[in-house]
CSV table of C-alpha atoms in Angstrom, one decimal:
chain,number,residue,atom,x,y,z
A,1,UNK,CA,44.5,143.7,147.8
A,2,UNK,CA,45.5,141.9,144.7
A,3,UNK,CA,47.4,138.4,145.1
A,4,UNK,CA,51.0,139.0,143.8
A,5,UNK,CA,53.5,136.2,142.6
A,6,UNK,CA,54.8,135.9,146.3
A,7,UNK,CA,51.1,134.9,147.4
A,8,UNK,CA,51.0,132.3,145.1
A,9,UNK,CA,54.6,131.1,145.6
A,10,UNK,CA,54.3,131.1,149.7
A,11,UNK,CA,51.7,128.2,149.2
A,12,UNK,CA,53.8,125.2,149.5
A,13,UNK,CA,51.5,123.0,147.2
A,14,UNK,CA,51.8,125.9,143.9
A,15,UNK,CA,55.7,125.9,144.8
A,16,UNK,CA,56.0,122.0,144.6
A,17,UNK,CA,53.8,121.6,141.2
A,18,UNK,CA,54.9,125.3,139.6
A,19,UNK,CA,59.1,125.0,140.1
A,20,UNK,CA,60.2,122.1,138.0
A,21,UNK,CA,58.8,123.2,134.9
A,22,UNK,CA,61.2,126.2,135.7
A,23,UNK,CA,64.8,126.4,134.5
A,24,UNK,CA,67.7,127.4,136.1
A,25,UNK,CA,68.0,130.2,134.5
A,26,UNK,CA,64.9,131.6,135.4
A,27,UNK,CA,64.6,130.3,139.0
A,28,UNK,CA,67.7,132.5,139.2
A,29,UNK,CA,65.8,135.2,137.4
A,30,UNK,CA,63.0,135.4,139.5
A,31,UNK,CA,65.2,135.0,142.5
A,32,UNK,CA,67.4,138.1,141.8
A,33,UNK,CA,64.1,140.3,141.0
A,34,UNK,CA,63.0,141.2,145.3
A,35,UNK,CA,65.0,140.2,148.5
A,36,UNK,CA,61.1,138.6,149.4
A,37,UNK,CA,61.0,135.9,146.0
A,38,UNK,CA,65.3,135.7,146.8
A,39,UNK,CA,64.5,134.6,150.2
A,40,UNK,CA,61.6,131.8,149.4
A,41,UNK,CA,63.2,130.1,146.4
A,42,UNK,CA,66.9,130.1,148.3
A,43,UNK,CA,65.4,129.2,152.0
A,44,UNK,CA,63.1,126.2,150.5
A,45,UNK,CA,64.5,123.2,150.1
A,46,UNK,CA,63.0,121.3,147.6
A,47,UNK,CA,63.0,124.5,144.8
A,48,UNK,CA,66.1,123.1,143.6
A,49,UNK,CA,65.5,119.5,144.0
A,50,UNK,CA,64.8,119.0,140.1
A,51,UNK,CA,67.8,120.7,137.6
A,52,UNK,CA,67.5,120.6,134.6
A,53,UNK,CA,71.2,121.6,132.6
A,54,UNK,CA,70.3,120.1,129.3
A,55,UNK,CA,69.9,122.9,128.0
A,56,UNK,CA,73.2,124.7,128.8
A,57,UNK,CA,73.9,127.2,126.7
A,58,UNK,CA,70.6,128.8,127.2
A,59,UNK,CA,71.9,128.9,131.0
A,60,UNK,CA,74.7,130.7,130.2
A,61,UNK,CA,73.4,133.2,127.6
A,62,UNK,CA,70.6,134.2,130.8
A,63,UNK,CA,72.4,134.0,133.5
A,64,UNK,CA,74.3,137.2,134.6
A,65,UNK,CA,75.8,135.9,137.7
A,66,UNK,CA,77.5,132.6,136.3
A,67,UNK,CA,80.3,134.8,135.3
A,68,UNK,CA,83.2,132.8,135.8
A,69,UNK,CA,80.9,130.2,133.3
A,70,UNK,CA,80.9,132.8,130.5
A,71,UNK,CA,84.2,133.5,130.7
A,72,UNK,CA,85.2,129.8,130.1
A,73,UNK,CA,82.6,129.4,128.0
A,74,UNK,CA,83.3,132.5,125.8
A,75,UNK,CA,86.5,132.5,125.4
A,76,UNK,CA,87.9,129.5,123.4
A,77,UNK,CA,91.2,130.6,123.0
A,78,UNK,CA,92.1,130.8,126.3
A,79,UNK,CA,90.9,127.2,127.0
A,80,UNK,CA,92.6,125.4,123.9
A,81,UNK,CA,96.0,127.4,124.3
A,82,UNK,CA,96.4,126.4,128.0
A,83,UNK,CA,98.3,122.7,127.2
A,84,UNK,CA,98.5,122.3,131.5
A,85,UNK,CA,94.0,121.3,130.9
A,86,UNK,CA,93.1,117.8,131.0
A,87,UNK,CA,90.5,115.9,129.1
A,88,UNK,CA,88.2,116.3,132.2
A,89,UNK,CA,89.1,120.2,133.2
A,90,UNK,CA,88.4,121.2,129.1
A,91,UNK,CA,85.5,119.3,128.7
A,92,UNK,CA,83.6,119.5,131.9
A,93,UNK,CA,84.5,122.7,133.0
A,94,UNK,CA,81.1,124.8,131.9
A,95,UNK,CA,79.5,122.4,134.4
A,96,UNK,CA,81.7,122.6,137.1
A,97,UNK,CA,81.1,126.1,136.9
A,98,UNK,CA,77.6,126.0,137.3
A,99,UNK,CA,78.2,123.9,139.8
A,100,UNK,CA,80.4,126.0,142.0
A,101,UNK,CA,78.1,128.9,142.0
A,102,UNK,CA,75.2,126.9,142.4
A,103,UNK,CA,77.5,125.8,145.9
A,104,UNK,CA,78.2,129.7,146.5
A,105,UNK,CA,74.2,129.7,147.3
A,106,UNK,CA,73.8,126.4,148.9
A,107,UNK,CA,71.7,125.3,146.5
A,108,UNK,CA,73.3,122.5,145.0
A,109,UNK,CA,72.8,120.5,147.8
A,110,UNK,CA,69.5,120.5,147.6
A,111,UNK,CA,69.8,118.7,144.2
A,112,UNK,CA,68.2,115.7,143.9
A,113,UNK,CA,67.2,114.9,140.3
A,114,UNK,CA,69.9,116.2,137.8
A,115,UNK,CA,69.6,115.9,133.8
A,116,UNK,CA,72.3,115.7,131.6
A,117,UNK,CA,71.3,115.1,128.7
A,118,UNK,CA,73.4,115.5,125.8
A,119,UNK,CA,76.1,117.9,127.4
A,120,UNK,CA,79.5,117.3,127.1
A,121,UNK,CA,79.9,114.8,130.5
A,122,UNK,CA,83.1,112.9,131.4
A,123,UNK,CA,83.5,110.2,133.5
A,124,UNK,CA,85.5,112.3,136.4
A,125,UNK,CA,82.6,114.3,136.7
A,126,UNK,CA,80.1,111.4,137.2
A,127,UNK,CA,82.7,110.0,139.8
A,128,UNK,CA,82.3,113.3,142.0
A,129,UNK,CA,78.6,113.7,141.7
A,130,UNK,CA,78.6,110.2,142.5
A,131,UNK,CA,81.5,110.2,145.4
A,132,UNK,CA,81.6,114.0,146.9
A,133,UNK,CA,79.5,115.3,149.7
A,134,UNK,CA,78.4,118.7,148.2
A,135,UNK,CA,76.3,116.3,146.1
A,136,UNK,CA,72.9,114.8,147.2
A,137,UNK,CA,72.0,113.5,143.5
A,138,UNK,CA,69.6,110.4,143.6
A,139,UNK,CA,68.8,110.2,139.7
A,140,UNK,CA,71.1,111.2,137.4
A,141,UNK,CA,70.3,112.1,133.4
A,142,UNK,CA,73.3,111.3,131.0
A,143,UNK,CA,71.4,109.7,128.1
A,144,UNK,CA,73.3,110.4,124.4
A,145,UNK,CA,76.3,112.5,126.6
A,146,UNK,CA,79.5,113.4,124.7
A,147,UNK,CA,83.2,112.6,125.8
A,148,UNK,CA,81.8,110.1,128.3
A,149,UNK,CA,84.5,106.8,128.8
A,150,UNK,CA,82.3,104.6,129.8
A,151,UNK,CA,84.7,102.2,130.8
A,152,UNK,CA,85.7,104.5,133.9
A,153,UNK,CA,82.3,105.0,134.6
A,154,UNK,CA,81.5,101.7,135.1
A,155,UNK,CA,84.7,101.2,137.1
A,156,UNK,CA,83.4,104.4,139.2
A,157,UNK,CA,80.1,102.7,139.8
A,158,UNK,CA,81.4,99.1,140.6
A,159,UNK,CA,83.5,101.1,142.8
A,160,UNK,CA,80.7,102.8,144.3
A,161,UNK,CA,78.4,99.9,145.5
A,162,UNK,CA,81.5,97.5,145.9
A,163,UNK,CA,81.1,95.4,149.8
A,164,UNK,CA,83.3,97.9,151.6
A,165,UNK,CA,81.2,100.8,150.3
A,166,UNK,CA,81.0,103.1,153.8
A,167,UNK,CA,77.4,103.1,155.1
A,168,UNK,CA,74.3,105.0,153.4
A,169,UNK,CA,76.2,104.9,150.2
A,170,UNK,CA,76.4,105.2,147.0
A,171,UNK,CA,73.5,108.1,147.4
A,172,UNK,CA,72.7,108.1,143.7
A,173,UNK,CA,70.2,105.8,143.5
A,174,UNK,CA,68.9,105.9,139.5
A,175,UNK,CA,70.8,106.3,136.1
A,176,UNK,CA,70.1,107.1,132.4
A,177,UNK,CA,72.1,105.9,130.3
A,178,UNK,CA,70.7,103.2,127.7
A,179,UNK,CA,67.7,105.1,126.5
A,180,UNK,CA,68.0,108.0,123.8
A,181,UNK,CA,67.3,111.6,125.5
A,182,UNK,CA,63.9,112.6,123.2
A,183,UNK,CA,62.4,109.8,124.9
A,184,UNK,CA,61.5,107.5,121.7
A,185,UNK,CA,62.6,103.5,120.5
A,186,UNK,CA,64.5,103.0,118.3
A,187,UNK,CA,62.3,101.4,116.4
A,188,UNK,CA,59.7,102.9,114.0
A,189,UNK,CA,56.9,100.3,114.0
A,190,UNK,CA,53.9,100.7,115.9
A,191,UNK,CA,52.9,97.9,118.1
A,192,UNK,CA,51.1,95.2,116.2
A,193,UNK,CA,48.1,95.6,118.6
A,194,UNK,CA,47.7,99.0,117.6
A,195,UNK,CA,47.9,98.0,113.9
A,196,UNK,CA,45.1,95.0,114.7
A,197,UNK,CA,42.8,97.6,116.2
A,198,UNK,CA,42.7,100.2,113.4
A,199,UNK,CA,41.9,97.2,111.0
A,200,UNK,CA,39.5,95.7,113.0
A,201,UNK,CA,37.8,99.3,113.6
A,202,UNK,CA,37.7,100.6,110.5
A,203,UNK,CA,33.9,102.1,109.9
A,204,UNK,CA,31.5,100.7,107.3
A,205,UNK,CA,28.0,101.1,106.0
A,206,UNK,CA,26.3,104.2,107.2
A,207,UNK,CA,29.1,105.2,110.0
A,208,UNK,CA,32.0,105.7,106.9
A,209,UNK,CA,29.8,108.9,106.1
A,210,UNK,CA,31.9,112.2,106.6
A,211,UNK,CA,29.1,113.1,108.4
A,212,UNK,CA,29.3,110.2,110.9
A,213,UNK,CA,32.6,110.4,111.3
A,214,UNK,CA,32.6,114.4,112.7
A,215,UNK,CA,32.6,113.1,116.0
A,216,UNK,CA,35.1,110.6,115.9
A,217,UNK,CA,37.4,113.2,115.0
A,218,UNK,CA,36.6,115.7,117.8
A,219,UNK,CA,37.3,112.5,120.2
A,220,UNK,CA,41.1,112.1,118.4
A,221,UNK,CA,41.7,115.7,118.7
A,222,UNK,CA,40.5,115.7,122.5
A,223,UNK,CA,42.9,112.6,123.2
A,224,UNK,CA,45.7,114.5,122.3
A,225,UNK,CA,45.4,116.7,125.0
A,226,UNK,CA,44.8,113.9,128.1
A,227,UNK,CA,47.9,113.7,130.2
A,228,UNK,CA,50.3,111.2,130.2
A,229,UNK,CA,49.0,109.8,133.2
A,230,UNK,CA,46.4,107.7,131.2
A,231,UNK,CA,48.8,106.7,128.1
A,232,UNK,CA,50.9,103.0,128.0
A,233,UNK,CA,54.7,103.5,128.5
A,234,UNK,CA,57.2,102.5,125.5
A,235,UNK,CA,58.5,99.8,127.8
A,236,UNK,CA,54.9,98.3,127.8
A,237,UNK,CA,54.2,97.8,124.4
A,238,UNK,CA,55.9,96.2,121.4
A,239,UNK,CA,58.1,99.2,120.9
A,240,UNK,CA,61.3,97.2,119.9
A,241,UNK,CA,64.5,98.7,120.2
A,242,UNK,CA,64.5,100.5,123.1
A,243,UNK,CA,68.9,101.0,124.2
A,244,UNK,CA,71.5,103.0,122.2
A,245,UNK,CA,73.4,100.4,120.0
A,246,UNK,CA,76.7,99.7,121.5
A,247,UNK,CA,79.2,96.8,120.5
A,248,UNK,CA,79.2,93.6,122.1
A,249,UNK,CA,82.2,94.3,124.3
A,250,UNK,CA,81.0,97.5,125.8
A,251,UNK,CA,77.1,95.4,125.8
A,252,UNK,CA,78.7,92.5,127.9
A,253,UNK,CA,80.6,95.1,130.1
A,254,UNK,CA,77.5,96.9,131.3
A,255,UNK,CA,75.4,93.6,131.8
A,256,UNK,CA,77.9,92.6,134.4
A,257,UNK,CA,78.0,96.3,136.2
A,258,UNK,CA,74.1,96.2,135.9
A,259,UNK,CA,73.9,92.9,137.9
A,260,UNK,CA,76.8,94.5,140.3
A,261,UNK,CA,74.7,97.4,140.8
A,262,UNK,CA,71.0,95.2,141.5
A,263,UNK,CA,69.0,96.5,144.7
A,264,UNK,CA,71.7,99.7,144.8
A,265,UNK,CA,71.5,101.5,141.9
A,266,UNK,CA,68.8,101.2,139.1
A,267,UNK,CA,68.8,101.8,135.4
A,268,UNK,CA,67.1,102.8,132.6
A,269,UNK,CA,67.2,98.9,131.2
A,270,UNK,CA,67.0,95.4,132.9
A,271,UNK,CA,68.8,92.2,132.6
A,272,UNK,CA,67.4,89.8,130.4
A,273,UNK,CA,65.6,86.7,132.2
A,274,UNK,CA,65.4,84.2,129.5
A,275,UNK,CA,65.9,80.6,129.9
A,276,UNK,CA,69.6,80.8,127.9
A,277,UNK,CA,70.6,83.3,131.0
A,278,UNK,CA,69.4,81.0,133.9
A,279,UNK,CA,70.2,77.4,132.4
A,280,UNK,CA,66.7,76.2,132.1
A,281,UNK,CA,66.9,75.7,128.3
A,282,UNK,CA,68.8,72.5,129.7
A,283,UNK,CA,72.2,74.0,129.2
A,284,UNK,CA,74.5,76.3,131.1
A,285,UNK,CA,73.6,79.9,131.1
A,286,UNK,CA,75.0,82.6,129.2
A,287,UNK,CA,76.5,85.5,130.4
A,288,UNK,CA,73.9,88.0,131.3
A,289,UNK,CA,72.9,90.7,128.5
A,290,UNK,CA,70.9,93.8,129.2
A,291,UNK,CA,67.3,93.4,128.1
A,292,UNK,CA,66.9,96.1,125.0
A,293,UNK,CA,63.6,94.5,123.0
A,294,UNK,CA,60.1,95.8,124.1
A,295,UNK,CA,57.8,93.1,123.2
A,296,UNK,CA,54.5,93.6,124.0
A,297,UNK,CA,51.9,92.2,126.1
A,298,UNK,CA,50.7,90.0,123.9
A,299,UNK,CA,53.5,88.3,124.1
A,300,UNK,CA,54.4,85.1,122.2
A,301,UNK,CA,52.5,84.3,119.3
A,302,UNK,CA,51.4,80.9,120.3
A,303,UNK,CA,51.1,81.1,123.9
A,304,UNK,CA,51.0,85.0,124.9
A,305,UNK,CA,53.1,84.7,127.5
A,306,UNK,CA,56.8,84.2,127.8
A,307,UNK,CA,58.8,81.1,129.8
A,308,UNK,CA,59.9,83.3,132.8
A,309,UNK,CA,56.8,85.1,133.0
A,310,UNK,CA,56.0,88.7,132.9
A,311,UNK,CA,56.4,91.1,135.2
A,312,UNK,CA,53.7,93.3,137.1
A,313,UNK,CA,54.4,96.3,138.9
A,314,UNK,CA,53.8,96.4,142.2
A,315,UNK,CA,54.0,92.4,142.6
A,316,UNK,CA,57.2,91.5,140.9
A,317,UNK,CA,60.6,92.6,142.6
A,318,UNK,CA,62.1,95.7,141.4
A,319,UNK,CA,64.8,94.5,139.9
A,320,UNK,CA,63.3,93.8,136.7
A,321,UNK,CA,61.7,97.0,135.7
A,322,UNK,CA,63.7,100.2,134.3
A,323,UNK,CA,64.1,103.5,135.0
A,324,UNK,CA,61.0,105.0,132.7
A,325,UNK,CA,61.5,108.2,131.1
A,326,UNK,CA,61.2,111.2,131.6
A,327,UNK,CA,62.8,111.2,135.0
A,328,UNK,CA,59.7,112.1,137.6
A,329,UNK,CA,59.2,116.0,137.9
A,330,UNK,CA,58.1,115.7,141.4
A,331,UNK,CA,59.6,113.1,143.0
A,332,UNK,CA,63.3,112.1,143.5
A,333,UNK,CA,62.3,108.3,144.0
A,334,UNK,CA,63.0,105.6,142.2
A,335,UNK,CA,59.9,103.4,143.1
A,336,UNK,CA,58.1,106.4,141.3
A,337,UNK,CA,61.2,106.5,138.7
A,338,UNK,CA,59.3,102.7,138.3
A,339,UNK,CA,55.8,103.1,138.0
A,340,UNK,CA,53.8,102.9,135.3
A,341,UNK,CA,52.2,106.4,134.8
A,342,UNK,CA,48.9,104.6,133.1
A,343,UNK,CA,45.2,105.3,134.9
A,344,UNK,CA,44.3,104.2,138.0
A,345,UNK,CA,41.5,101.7,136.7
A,346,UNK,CA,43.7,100.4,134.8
A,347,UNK,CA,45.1,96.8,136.0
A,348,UNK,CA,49.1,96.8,136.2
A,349,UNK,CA,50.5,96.3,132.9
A,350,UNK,CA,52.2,93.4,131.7
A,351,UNK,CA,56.2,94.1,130.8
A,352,UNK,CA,57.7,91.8,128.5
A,353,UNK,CA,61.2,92.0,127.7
A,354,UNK,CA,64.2,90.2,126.2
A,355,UNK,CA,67.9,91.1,124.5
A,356,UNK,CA,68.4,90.5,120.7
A,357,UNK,CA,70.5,87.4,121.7
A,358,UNK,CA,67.4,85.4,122.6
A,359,UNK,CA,65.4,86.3,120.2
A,360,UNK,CA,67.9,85.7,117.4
A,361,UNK,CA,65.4,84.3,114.5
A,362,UNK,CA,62.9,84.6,117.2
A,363,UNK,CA,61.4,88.5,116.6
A,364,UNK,CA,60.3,90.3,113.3
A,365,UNK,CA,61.7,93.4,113.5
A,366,UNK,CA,59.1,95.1,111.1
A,367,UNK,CA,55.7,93.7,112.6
A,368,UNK,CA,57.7,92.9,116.2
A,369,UNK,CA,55.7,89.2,116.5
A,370,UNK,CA,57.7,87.0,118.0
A,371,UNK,CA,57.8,83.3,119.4
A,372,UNK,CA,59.0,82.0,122.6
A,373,UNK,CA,61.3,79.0,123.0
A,374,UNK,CA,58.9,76.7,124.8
A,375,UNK,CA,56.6,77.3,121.0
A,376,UNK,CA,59.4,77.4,118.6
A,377,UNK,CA,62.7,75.7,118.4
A,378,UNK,CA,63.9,76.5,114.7
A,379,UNK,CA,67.5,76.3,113.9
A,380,UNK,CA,69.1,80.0,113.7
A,381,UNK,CA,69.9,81.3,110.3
A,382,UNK,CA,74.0,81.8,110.8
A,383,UNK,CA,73.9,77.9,111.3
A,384,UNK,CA,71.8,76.5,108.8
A,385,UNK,CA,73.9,75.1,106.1
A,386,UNK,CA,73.7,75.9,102.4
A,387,UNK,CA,71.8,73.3,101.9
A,388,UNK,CA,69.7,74.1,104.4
A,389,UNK,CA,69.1,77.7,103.3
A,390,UNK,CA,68.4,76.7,99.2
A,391,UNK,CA,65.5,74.5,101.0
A,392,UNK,CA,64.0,77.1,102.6
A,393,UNK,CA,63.9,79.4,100.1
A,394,UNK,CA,62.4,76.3,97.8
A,395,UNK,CA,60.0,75.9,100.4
A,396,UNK,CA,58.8,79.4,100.9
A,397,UNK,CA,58.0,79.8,97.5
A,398,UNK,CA,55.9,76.7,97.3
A,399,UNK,CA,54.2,78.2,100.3
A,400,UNK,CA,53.8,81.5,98.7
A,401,UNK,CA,51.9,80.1,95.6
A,402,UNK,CA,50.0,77.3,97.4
A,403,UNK,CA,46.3,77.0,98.8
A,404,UNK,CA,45.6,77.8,102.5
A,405,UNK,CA,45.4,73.7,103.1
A,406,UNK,CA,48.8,73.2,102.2
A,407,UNK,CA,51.0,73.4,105.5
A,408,UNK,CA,53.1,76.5,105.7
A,409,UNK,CA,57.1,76.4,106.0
A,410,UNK,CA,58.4,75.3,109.9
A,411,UNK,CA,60.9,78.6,109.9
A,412,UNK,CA,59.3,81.4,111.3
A,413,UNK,CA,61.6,84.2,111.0
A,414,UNK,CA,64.3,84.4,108.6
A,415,UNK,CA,66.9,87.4,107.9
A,416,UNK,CA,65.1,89.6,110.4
A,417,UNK,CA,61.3,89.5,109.0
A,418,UNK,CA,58.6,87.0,110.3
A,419,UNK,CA,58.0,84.4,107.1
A,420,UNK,CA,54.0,84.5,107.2
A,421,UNK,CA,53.5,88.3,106.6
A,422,UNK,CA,56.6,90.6,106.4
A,423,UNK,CA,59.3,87.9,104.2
A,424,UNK,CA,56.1,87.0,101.9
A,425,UNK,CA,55.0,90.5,101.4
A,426,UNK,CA,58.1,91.3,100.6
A,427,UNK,CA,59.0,88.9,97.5
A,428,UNK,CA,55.4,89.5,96.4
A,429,UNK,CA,56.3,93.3,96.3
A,430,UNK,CA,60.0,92.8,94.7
A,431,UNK,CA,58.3,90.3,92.1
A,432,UNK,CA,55.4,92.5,91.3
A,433,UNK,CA,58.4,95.5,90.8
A,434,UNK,CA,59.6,92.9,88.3
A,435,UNK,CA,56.6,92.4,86.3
């Protein structure tokens, strides 16, 4: 006899790999289409461990039997007309519909890993998946939401892992919420390793033949299609901006839940460990900031490394890695919500991290070199004087037309750009535009 969808589905192994790439929509699908498929997808737990509601409106356009969704969804009129709504019942309320019929089936509490992404999400809503029993959520998705306060929400999560907390809570255990939902920095720059490489690699002689280079070629087109299992992770290399910009206020507000939250609930972003944090600069520490600069593991440009050390998976504590994105298809966990996804010969990678606040005139943000404070102890450009400023500027134009003996200037980054190769290049470019 011929093996039918059900064969394949009753092995537990092709059910654990095949149903997360699956939507709700047509998990449901397939569910309605025998009382046999209805019966394995509804009766196995882990089918709807992973859900996936970013892409809501698809949800509703396929699913038949979220009807009381489509009606709230559909009908606009009846939703903006009724004054008696509140912020949280209009905005939220296609959610909580999917949500109660997804408790009609007992299904929802199998949900374990639930993304967001982009959706309209309020805070009220977060508190309940957060607080309520029908929810088992352990990593939660709201990166780039809409309508979110998050001032309640991070009232709702200090309230969550606050010293009274009852036992065995709060059950989420991971949150999204820095990072932007496609998964890219914010910065456009590629890592300056990368840029080092493909001038140090560039062919010559008889290998810059077209002929030569077929095979080269083939290889680039073949590493396009390796898994992500052997690739670096944006948090690993000199990526840059990594967090959605917010103001200092709102910046300062999460640092403190962050710390509140350390071995309860993890994020997407770390504190910052810099010597200005902990008082080893020789001064009181600062108030802690949330680390949002991915530097590298080159590090520092003089000694490659960084005062408080980097930290390696699997021998520094937990605390100071993120939350890597995407959120893990198979796995619920946040030690795997951690790991590196880079090959297994590889030795653990090397994450380097810091917030703009300590590496204020300290980080190029074109090239992304930067220098440490134990190497480089310039005075930061909002407190030079004017005086101060009109040398520099004298300075970097004597070093601009000057021999290679001559010493270079001692400030080395001003107004953003690193003075040896991005500033220079610049003014060469804006006085060669001049004639």
């Amino acid at each position: 006899m011929p093996v039918t969808l059900l064969d394949l589905l009753s092995n537990t192994l092709i059910l654990h790999q095949t149903v997360p790439y699956m939507s709700a929509a047509a998990l449901l699908s397939l569910g309605a289409t025998s009382k046999s498929l209805r019966h394995l997808l509804y009766g196995t737990p882990y089918v709807f461990r992973y859900l996936d509601l970013s892409r809501l409106r698809s949800v509703f356009r396929h699913l038949t039997l979220l009807e009381t969704a489509n009606a709230a969804w559909g009908d606009p009129h009846r939703r903006t007309h009724d004054l008696s709504l509140t912020e949280d019942e209009f905005y939220s309320a296609p959610i909580r519909d999917v949500f109660t019929e997804l408790t009609k089936t007992n299904v929802l509490r199998d949900v374990q890993t639930l993304i967001l992404d982009g959706l309209d999400v309020t805070s009220e809503l977060i508190g309940d998946i957060i607080g309520r029993e029908t929810f088992n959520v352990r990593i939660l998705s709201i990166r780039e939401v809409k309508h979110l306060n998050e001032r309640k929400l991070m009232q709702t999560l200090l309230y969550a892992v606050r010293p009274s907390r009852p036992e065995g809570t709060p059950k989420l255990k991971g949150l999204y919420i820095f990072g932007k939902k496609n998964n890219e920095p914010l910065d456009s720059y590629k890592s300056v390793e990368n840029l080092r490489d493909k001038s140090c690699h560039q062919p010559i002689g008889v290998m810059s033949l077209e002929g030569a280079q077929l095979g080269v070629e083939c290889s680039e087109v073949l590493q396009s299609f390796v898994p992500n299992v052997i690739t670096r992770e944006p948090w690993y290399e000199s990526s840059g901006r990594m967090n959605i910009r917010r103001t200092p206020l709102e910046e300062r507000a999460w640092a403190d839940t962050v710390r509140a939250c350390l071995g309860l609930i993890s994020f997407d972003a770390v504190l910052c460990e810099g010597p200005r944090h902990t008082g080893e600069d020789g001064v009181n520490g600062m108030n802690p900031f949330v680390a949002e600069v991915a530097l590298g593991p080159r590090g520092c440009e003089v000694c490659h490394t960084l005062p408080e050390g980097p930290a390696f998976y699997g021998v520094s504590p937990a605390e100071r890695f993120p939350l890597l994105a995407p959120p893990p298809l198979h796995s619920s966990a946040v030690r795997t919500a951690k790991r590196p996804r880079v090959s297994i010969l590889d030795s653990p990678p090397a994450l380097l991290v810091r917030c703009l606040e300590c590496l204020r005139d300290r980080w190029c943000e074109r090239c992304g070199r930067w220098w440490c404070e134990d190497c480089y102890t310039g005075i930061s450009a909002h407190k030079r004087t004017f005086l101060q400023r009109k040398e520099f500027e004298e300075d970097l134009k004597v070093a601009r037309s000057a021999s290679k003996g001559q010493d270079k200037p001692h400030i080395k980054v001003h107004i953003g750009l690193c003075v040896e190769n991005c500033l220079v290049g610049e003014m060469m470019i804006g006085a060669g535009s001049n004639g």
